[in-house]
Coordinates of C-alpha atoms and ligand atoms in Angstrom, one line a residue:
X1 CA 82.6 61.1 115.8
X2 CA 85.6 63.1 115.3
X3 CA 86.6 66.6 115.2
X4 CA 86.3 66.8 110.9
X5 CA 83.0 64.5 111.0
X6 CA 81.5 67.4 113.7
X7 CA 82.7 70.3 111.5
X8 CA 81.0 68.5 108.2
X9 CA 77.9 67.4 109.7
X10 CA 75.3 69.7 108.1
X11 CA 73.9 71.8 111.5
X12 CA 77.8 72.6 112.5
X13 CA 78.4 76.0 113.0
X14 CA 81.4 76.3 114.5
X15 CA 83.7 80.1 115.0
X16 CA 86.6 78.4 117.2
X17 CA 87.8 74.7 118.2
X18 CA 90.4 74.1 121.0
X19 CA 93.8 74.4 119.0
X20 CA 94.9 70.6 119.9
X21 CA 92.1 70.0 117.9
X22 CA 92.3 72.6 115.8
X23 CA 95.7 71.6 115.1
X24 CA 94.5 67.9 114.3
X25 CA 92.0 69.0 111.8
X26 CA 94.8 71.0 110.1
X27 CA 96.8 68.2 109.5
X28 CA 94.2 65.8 108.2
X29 CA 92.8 67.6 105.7
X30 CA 96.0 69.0 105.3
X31 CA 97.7 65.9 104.7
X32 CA 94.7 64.8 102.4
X33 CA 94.5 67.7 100.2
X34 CA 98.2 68.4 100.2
X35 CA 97.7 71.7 101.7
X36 CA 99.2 73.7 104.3
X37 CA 96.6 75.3 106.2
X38 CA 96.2 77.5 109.2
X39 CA 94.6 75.9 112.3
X40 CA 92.9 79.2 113.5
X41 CA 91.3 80.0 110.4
X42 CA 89.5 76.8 110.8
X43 CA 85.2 77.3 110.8
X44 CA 82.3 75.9 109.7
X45 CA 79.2 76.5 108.4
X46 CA 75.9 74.2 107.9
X47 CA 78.5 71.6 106.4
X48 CA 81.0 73.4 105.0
X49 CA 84.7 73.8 106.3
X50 CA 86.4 77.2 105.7
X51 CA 90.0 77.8 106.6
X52 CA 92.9 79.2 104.9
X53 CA 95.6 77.2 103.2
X54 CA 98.9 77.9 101.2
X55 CA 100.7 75.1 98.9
X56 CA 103.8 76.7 98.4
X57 CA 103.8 80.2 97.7
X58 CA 99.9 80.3 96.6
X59 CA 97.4 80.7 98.9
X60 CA 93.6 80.1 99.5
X61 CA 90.4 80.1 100.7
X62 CA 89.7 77.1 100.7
X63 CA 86.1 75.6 101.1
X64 CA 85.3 71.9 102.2
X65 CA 82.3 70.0 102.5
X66 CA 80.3 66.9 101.7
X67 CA 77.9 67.6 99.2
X68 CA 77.8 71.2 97.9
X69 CA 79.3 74.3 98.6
X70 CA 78.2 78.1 98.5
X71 CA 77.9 79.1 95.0
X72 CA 78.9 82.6 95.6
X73 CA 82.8 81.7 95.8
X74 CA 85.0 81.3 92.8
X75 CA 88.0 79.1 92.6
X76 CA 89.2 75.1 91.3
X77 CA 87.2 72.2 92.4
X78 CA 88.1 68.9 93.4
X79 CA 87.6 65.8 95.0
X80 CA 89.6 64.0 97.9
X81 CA 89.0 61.3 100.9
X82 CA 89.6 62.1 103.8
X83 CA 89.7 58.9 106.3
X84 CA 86.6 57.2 105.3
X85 CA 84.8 60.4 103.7
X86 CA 85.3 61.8 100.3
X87 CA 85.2 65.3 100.5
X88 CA 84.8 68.3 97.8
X89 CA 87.1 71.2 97.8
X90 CA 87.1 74.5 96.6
X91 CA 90.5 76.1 96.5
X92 CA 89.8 79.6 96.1
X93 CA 92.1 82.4 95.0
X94 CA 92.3 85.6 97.6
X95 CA 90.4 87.8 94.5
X96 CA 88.9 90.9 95.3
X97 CA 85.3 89.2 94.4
X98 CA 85.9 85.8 97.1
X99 CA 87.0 88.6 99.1
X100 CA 83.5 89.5 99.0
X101 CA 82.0 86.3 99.5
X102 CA 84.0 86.1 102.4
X103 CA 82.2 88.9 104.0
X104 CA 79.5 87.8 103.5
X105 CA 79.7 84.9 104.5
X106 CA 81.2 85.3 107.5
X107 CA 80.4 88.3 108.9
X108 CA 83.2 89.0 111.7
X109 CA 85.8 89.0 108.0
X110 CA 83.7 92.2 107.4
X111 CA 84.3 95.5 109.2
X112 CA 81.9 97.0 111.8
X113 CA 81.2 100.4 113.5
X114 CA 84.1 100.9 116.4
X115 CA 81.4 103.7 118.4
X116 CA 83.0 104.8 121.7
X117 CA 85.1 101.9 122.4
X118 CA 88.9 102.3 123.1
X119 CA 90.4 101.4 120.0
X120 CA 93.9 101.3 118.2
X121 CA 94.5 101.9 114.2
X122 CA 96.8 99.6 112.9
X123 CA 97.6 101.0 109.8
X124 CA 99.1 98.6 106.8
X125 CA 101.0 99.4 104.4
X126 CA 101.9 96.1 102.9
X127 CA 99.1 94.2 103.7
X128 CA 100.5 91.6 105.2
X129 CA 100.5 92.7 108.8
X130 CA 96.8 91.7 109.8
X131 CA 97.8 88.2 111.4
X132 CA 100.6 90.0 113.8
X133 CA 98.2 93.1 114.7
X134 CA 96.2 90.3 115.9
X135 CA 98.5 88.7 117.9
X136 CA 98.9 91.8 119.8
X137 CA 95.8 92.5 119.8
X138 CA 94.6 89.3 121.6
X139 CA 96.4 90.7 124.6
X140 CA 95.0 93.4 124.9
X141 CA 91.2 95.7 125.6
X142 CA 91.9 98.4 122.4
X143 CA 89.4 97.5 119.1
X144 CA 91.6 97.3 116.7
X145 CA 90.9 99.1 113.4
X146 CA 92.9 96.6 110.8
X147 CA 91.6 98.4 107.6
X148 CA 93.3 101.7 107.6
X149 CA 95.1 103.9 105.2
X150 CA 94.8 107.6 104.0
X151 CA 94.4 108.3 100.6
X152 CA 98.1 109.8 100.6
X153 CA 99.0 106.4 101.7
X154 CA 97.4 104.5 99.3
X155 CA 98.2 106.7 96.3
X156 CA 102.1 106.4 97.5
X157 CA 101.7 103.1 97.7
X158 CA 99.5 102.3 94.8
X159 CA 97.1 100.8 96.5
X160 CA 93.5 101.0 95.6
X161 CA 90.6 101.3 98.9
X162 CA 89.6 98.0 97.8
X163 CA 93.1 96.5 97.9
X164 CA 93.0 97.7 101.9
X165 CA 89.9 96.3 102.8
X166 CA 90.3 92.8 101.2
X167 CA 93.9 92.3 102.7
X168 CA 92.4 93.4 106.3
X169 CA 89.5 90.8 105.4
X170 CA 92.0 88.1 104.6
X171 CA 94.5 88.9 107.6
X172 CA 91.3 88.3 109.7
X173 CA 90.5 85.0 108.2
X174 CA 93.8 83.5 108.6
X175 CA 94.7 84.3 112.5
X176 CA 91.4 83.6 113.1
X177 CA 90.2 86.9 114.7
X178 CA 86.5 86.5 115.6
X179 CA 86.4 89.9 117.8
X180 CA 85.2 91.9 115.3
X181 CA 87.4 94.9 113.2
X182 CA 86.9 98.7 112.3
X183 CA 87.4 100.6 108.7
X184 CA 89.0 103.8 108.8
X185 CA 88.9 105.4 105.4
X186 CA 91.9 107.9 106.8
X187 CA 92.4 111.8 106.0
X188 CA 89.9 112.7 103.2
X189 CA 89.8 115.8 101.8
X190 CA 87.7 115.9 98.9
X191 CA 84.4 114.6 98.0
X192 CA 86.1 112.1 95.5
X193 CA 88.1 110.5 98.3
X194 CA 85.0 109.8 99.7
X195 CA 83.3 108.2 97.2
X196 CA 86.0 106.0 96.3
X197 CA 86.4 104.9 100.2
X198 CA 82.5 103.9 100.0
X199 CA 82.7 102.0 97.3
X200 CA 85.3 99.2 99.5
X201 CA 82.8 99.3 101.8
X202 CA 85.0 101.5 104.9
X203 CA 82.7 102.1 108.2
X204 CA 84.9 105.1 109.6
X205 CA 85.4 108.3 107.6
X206 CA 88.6 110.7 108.9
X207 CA 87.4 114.0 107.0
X208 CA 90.5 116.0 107.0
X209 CA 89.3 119.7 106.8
X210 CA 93.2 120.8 107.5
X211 CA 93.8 122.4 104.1
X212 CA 91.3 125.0 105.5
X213 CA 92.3 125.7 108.5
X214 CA 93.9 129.0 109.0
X215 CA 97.6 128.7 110.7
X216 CA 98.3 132.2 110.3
X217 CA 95.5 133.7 112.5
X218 CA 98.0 132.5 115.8
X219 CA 100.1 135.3 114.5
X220 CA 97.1 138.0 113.5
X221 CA 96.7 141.3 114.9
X222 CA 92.9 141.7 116.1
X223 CA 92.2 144.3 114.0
X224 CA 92.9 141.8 110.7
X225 CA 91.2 138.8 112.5
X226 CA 88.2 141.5 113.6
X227 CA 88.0 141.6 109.3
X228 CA 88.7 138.4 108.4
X229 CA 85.7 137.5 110.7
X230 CA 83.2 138.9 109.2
X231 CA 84.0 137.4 106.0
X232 CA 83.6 134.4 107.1
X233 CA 81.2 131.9 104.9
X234 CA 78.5 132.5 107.5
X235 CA 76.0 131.1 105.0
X236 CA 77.4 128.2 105.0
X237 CA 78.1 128.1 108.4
X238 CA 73.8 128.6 108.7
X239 CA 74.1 131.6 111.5
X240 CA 75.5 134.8 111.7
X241 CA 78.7 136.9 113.2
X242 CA 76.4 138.0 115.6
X243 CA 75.5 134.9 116.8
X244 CA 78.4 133.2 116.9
X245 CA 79.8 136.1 119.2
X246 CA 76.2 135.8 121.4
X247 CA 76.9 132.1 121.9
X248 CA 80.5 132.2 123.0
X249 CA 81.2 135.8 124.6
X250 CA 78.4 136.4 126.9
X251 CA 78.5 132.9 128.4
X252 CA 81.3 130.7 130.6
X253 CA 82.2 127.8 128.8
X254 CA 82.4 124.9 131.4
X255 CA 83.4 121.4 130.5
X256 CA 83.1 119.1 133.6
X257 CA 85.3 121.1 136.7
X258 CA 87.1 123.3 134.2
X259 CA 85.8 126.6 132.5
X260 CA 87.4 127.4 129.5
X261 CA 87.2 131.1 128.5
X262 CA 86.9 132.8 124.6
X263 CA 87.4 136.8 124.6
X264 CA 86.4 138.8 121.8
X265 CA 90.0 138.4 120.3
X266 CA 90.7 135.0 120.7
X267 CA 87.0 134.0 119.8
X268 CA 87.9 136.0 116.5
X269 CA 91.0 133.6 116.5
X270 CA 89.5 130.4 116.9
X271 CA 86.7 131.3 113.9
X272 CA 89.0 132.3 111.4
X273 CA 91.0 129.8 112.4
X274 CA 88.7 126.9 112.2
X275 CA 85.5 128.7 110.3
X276 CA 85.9 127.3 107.2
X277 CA 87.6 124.1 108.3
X278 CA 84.0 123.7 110.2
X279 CA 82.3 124.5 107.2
X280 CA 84.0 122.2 104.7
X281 CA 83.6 119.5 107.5
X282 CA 79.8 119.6 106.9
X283 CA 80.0 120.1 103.2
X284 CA 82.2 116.7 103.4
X285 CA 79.3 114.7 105.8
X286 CA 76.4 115.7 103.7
X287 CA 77.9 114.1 100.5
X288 CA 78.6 111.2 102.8
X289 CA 75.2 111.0 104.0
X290 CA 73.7 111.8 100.8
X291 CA 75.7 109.2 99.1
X292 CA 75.4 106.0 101.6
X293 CA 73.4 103.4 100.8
X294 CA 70.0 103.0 102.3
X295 CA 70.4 98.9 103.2
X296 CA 74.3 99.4 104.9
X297 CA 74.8 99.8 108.4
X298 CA 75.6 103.0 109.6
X299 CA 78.9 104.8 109.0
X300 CA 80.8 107.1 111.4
X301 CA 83.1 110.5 111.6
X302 CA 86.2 111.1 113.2
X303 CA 87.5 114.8 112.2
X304 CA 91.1 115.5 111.8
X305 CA 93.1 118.7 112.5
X306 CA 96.2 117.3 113.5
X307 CA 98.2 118.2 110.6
X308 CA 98.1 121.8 110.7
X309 CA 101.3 123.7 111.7
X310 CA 99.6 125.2 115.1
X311 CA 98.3 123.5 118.1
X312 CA 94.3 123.7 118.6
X313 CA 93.9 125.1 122.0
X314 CA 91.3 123.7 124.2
X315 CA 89.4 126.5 124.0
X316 CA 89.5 126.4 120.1
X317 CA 88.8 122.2 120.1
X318 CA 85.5 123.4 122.3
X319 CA 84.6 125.9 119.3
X320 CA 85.0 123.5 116.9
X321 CA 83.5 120.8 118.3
X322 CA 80.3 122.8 119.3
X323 CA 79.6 124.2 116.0
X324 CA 79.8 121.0 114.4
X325 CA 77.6 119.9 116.8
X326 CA 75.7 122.9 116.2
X327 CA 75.4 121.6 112.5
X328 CA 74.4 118.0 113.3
X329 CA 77.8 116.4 113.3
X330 CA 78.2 113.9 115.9
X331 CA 82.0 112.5 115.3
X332 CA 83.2 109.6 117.7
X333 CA 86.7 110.9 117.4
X334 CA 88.1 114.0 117.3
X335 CA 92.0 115.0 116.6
X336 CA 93.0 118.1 117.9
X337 CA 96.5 119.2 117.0
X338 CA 98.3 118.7 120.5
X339 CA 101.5 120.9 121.6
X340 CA 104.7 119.5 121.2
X341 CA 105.7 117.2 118.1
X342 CA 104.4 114.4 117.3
X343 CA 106.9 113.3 114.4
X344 CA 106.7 110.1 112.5
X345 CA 108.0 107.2 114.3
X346 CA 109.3 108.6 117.4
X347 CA 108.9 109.4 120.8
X348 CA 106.9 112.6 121.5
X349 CA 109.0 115.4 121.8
X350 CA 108.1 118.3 124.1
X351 CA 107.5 118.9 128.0
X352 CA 105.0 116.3 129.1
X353 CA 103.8 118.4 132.1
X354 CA 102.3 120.5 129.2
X355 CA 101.1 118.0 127.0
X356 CA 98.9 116.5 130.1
X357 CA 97.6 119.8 131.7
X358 CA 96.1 120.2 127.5
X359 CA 95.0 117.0 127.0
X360 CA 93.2 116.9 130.3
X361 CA 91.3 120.0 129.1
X362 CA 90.9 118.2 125.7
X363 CA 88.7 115.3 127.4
X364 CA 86.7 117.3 129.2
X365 CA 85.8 119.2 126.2
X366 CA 85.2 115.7 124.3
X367 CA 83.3 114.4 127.5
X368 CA 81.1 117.5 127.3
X369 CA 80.2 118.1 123.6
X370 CA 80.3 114.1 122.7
X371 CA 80.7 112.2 124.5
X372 CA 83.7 111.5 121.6
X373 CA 87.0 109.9 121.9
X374 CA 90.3 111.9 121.7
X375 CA 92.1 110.6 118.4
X376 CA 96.0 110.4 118.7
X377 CA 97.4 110.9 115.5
X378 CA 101.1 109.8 114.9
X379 CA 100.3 107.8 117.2
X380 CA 102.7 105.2 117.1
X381 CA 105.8 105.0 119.3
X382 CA 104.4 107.6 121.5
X383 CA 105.7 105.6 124.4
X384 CA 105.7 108.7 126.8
X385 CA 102.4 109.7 126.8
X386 CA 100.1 106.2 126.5
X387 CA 100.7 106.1 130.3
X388 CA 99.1 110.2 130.6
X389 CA 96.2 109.2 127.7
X390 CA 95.3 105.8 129.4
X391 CA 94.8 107.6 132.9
X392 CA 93.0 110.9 131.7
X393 CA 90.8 109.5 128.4
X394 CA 89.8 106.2 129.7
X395 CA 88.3 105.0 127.4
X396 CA 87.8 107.8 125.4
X397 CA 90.9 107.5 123.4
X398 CA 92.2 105.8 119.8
X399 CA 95.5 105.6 119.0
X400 CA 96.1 105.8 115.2
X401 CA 99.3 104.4 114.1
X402 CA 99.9 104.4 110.3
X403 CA 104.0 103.7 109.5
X404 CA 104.9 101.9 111.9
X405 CA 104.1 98.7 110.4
X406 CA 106.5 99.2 107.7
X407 CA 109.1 100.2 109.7
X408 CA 108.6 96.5 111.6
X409 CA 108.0 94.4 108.6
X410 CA 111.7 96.0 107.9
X411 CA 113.5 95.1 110.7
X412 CA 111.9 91.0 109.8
X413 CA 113.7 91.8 106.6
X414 CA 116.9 93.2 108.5
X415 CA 116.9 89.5 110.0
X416 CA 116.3 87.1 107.2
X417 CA 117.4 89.5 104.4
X418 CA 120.3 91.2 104.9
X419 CA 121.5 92.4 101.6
X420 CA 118.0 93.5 101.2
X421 CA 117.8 95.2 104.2
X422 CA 121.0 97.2 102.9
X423 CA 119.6 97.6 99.8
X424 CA 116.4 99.5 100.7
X425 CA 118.2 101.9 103.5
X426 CA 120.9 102.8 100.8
X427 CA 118.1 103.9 98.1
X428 CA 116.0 105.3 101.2
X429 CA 118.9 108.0 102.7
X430 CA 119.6 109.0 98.9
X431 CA 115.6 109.7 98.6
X432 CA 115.0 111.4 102.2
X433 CA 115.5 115.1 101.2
X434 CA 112.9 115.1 98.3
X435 CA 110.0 112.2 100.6
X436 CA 111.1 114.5 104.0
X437 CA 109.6 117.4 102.5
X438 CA 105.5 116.4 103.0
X439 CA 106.0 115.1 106.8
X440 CA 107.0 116.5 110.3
X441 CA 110.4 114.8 110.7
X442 CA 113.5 116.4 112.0
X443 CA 116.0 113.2 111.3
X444 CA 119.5 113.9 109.8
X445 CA 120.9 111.0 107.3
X446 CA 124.2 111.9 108.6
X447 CA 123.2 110.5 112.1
X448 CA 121.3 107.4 110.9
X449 CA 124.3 104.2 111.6
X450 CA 126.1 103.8 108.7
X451 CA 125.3 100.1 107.3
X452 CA 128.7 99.3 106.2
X453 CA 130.1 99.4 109.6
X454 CA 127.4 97.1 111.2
X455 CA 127.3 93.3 110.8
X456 CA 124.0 91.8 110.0
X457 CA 123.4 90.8 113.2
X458 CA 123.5 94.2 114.0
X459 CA 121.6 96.3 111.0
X460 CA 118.0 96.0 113.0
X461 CA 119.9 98.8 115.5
X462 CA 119.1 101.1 112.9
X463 CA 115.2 100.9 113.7
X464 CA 116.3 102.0 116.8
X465 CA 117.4 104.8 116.3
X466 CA 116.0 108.1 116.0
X467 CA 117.0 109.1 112.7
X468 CA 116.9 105.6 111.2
X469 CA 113.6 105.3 111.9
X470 CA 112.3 108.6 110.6
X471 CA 114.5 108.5 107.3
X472 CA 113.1 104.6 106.9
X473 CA 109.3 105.9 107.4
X474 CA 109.1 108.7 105.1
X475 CA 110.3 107.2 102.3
X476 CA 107.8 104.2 102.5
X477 CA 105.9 105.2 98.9
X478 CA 109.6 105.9 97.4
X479 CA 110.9 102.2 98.2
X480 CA 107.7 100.9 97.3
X481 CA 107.2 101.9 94.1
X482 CA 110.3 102.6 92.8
X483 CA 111.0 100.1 89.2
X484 CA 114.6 98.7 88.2
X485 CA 115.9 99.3 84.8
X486 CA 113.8 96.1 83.0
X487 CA 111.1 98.3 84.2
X488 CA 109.6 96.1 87.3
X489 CA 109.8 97.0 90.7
X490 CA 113.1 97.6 92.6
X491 CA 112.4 96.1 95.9
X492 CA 108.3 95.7 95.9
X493 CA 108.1 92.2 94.9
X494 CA 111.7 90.7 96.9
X495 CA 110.1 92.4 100.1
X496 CA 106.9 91.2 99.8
X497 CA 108.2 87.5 99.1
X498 CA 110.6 87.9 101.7
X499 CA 107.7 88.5 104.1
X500 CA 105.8 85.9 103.0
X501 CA 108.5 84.2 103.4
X502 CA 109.3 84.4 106.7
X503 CA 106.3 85.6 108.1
X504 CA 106.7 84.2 111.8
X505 CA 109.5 86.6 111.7
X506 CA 107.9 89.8 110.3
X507 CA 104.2 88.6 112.8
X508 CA 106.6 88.2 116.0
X509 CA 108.0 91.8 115.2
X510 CA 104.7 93.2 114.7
X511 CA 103.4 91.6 117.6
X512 CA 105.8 92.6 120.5
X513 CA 106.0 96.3 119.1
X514 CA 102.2 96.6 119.2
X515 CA 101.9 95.3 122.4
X516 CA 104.2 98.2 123.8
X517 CA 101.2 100.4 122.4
X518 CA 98.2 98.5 123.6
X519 CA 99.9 97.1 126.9
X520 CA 99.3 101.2 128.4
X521 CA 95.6 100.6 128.1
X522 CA 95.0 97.8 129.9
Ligands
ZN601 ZN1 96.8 112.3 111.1

């Protein structure tokens, strides 16, 4: 019997082949159907073939079998032989509704809870970078989270939550990844963010308290924090200044060997600080709670202080973390905001002697009051300090890139695309002032390499460069969006097509940059 025979015959459930055989499937049915379709994707359920096929630029889920085929998918039927068998196919369109079949279906295209594994976000802002996460991924022990964007992402992008997880769903069908897949819904802020994250079905909430947080009680005198204290919203907070002050003052706070230490000034700090933060937190979970549906699997919290314009001491990360603990909040991540800059795109820029002595503190506050795993935001291209996070975290650590995607899928374009290429940094140093404004950068467009003095072998040197980089990564939503004079996009559309395109180009790029994050962790 062969390979196709096996995968057809009606008690075959089968997740992954050997690719030569793989591969001979593929071309087959391929050659039958007069489809293209990837060898990975190739599985099959009590009869039925799934895989994922293109004829030229459409693509498809495309469904196989001898008799009938599961009713729940949409798309054009037809009928073929195959060798000696005449098949039926169902060539399906990647809709939002087969995306949900899909799920359904089969389960590892659907995404689960990550917990307290080591994990890695791989943020996408095309939706086309799934298949070369994976690659990377393959090679390495982080969980990646495929489905991730914040709602400032997605509303830069016009992208709808939906439009995230069904890309993420598809990216897993095609390469083929069986190893399962997390959902972050990524820096909420409001209730509404929430609700629309639920509906697409994300596992992984990032509340984002930061637009309470308090910068300016670094600076305070005590006698103005000593005020601003009391008025806290203790009512919400469910205790009193009283005891708040009981619980940290007359008591040493030790996490693991280290003892962290909150006087009656710097405890001040740290509430006014983070009180209401804390307290918007919970408001945040409870609608979450109170809004999940009974039948889904459970959901999951990281909280997010990272973009605040001060760093969260240890000592302030313990508070935090132990009044939200106080108030039933069990995250699996946490992101403090570390010391030093962690800017878009780049490097981390500060003293790494300091930046290890804090995060080491940082773990053993997670360690004690989770256990929970430290979240790196910014995460990508922090090349310095993997090596310091692997060793001190373990695996207590998730590395949350968001832009760096892009900035790959451009330097695939760089190489097939030239003009393109030239196109998009032109537009994207005239827009960098105004998009500069809303992120930590410090690039100068006067530094980035001027395009009309490289050749085109030469223009992917500008992702290398500091200020390239940056200047490219800000002005993602700008390049994105921006409409030509007939009143279509400007660059959207030939990007996209030129990715599609060329996609071993744009996947190989993706792949050896993400392996210089995951390779650090084992
Ligand atoms: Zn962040």
């Amino acid at each position: 019997m062969g390979a196709l025979d096996t995968l057809l015959s009606p008690s075959g459930q089968i997740d992954a082949m050997p690719p030569a055989q793989a591969e001979a499937v593929a071309t087959e049915l391929g050659s039958a159907a007069g489809l293209a379709i990837a060898s990975a994707s190739i599985v099959a359920r009590d009869g039925v073939i799934g895989c994922w096929a293109h004829r030229g630029p459409d693509t498809f889920l495309t469904l196989v079998s001898l008799g009938h085929l599961p009713l729940q998918f949409s798309g054009s039927p037809w009928t073929t032989r195959v060798g000696t068998q005449v098949v039926t196919l169902l060539l399906c369109p990647p809709t939002h509704a087969n995306a949900v079949a899909l799920r359904a279906w089969l389960p590892f295209t659907a995404p689960q809870a990550v917990g307290l594994r080591k994990s890695i976000g791989c943020g996408d802002r095309l939706g086309l970078a799934t298949p070369g996460h994976v690659r990377a991924v393959r090679q390495g022990q982080l969980f990646p989270i495929f489905a991730q964007q914040s709602i400032r992402e997605m509303t830069r992008t016009g992208r709808t939550p939906m439009e995230v997880m069904d890309d993420a769903t598809w990216g897993v069908f095609r390469a083929g990844w069986r190893g399962g897949f997390g959902a972050d819904a990524d820096h909420l802020k409001t209730t509404d963010d929430i609700d629309r994250c639920l509906e697409a079905g994300f596992v992984l909430y990032t509340i984002d308290p930061g637009d309470h947080v308090q910068d300016d009680a670094d600076t305070a005198p005590p006698d103005a924090l000593r005020a601003r204290f009391e008025q806290l919203p203790w009512a919400d907070l469910e205790t009193t200044s009283q005891d708040v002050q009981r619980r940290y003052l007359d008591r040493p706070l030790e996490v693991g060997d280290i003892r962290l230490t909150l006087d009656e000034a710097s405890l001040w700090r740290a509430a006014v600080k983070y009180g209401r933060a804390v307290a918007h937190t919970v408001r945040m979970v409870r609608h979450l709670a109170a809004c999940w549906p009974a039948d889904a699997p459970p959901w999951e919290l990281e909280v997010s202080v990272d973009e605040t314009a001060s760093p969260t001491t240890p000592a302030e990360h313990y508070f935090v973390a132990n009044e939200l603990r106080r108030l039933g909040i069990r995250p699996v991540s946490l992101a403090p905001r570390f010391v030093g800059r962690f800017e878009k795109g780049v490097d981390y820029l500060g003293d790494l002697a300091e930046f290890e002595a804090q995060f080491r503190q940082h773990v053993a506050v997670a360690q004690a009051l989770g256990p929970y795993k430290i979240s790196l935001h910014s995460g990508s291209d922090k090349f310095s300090i993997y090596p310091i996070a692997a060793r001190l975290a373990g695996e207590l650590v998730h590395v949350k890139t968001a832009g760096t995607s892009y900035l790959e899928a451009l330097r695939a374009v760089a190489q097939v695309e030239p003009p393109l290429f030239r196109e998009i940094l032109g537009f994207a140093l005239a827009r960098y002032p105004i998009d500069r404004q809303s992120y930590h950068v410090s690039a100068e467009p006067a530094r980035v390499p001027d395009p009309d003095g490289l050749t085109d072998g030469d223009l992917g040197t500008v992702l290398d460069s500091f200020d390239g980089r940056q200047v490219l990564h800000v002005t993602f939503g700008s390049v994105l969006t921006a409409r030509d004079e007939h009143g279509g996009y400007r660059f959207r559309d030939r990007l996209l097509a030129a990715l599609r395109e060329h996609e071993e180009a744009h996947y190989a790029a993706l792949e050896r940059h993400f392996l210089r994050h995951i390779a650090p962790f084992g």
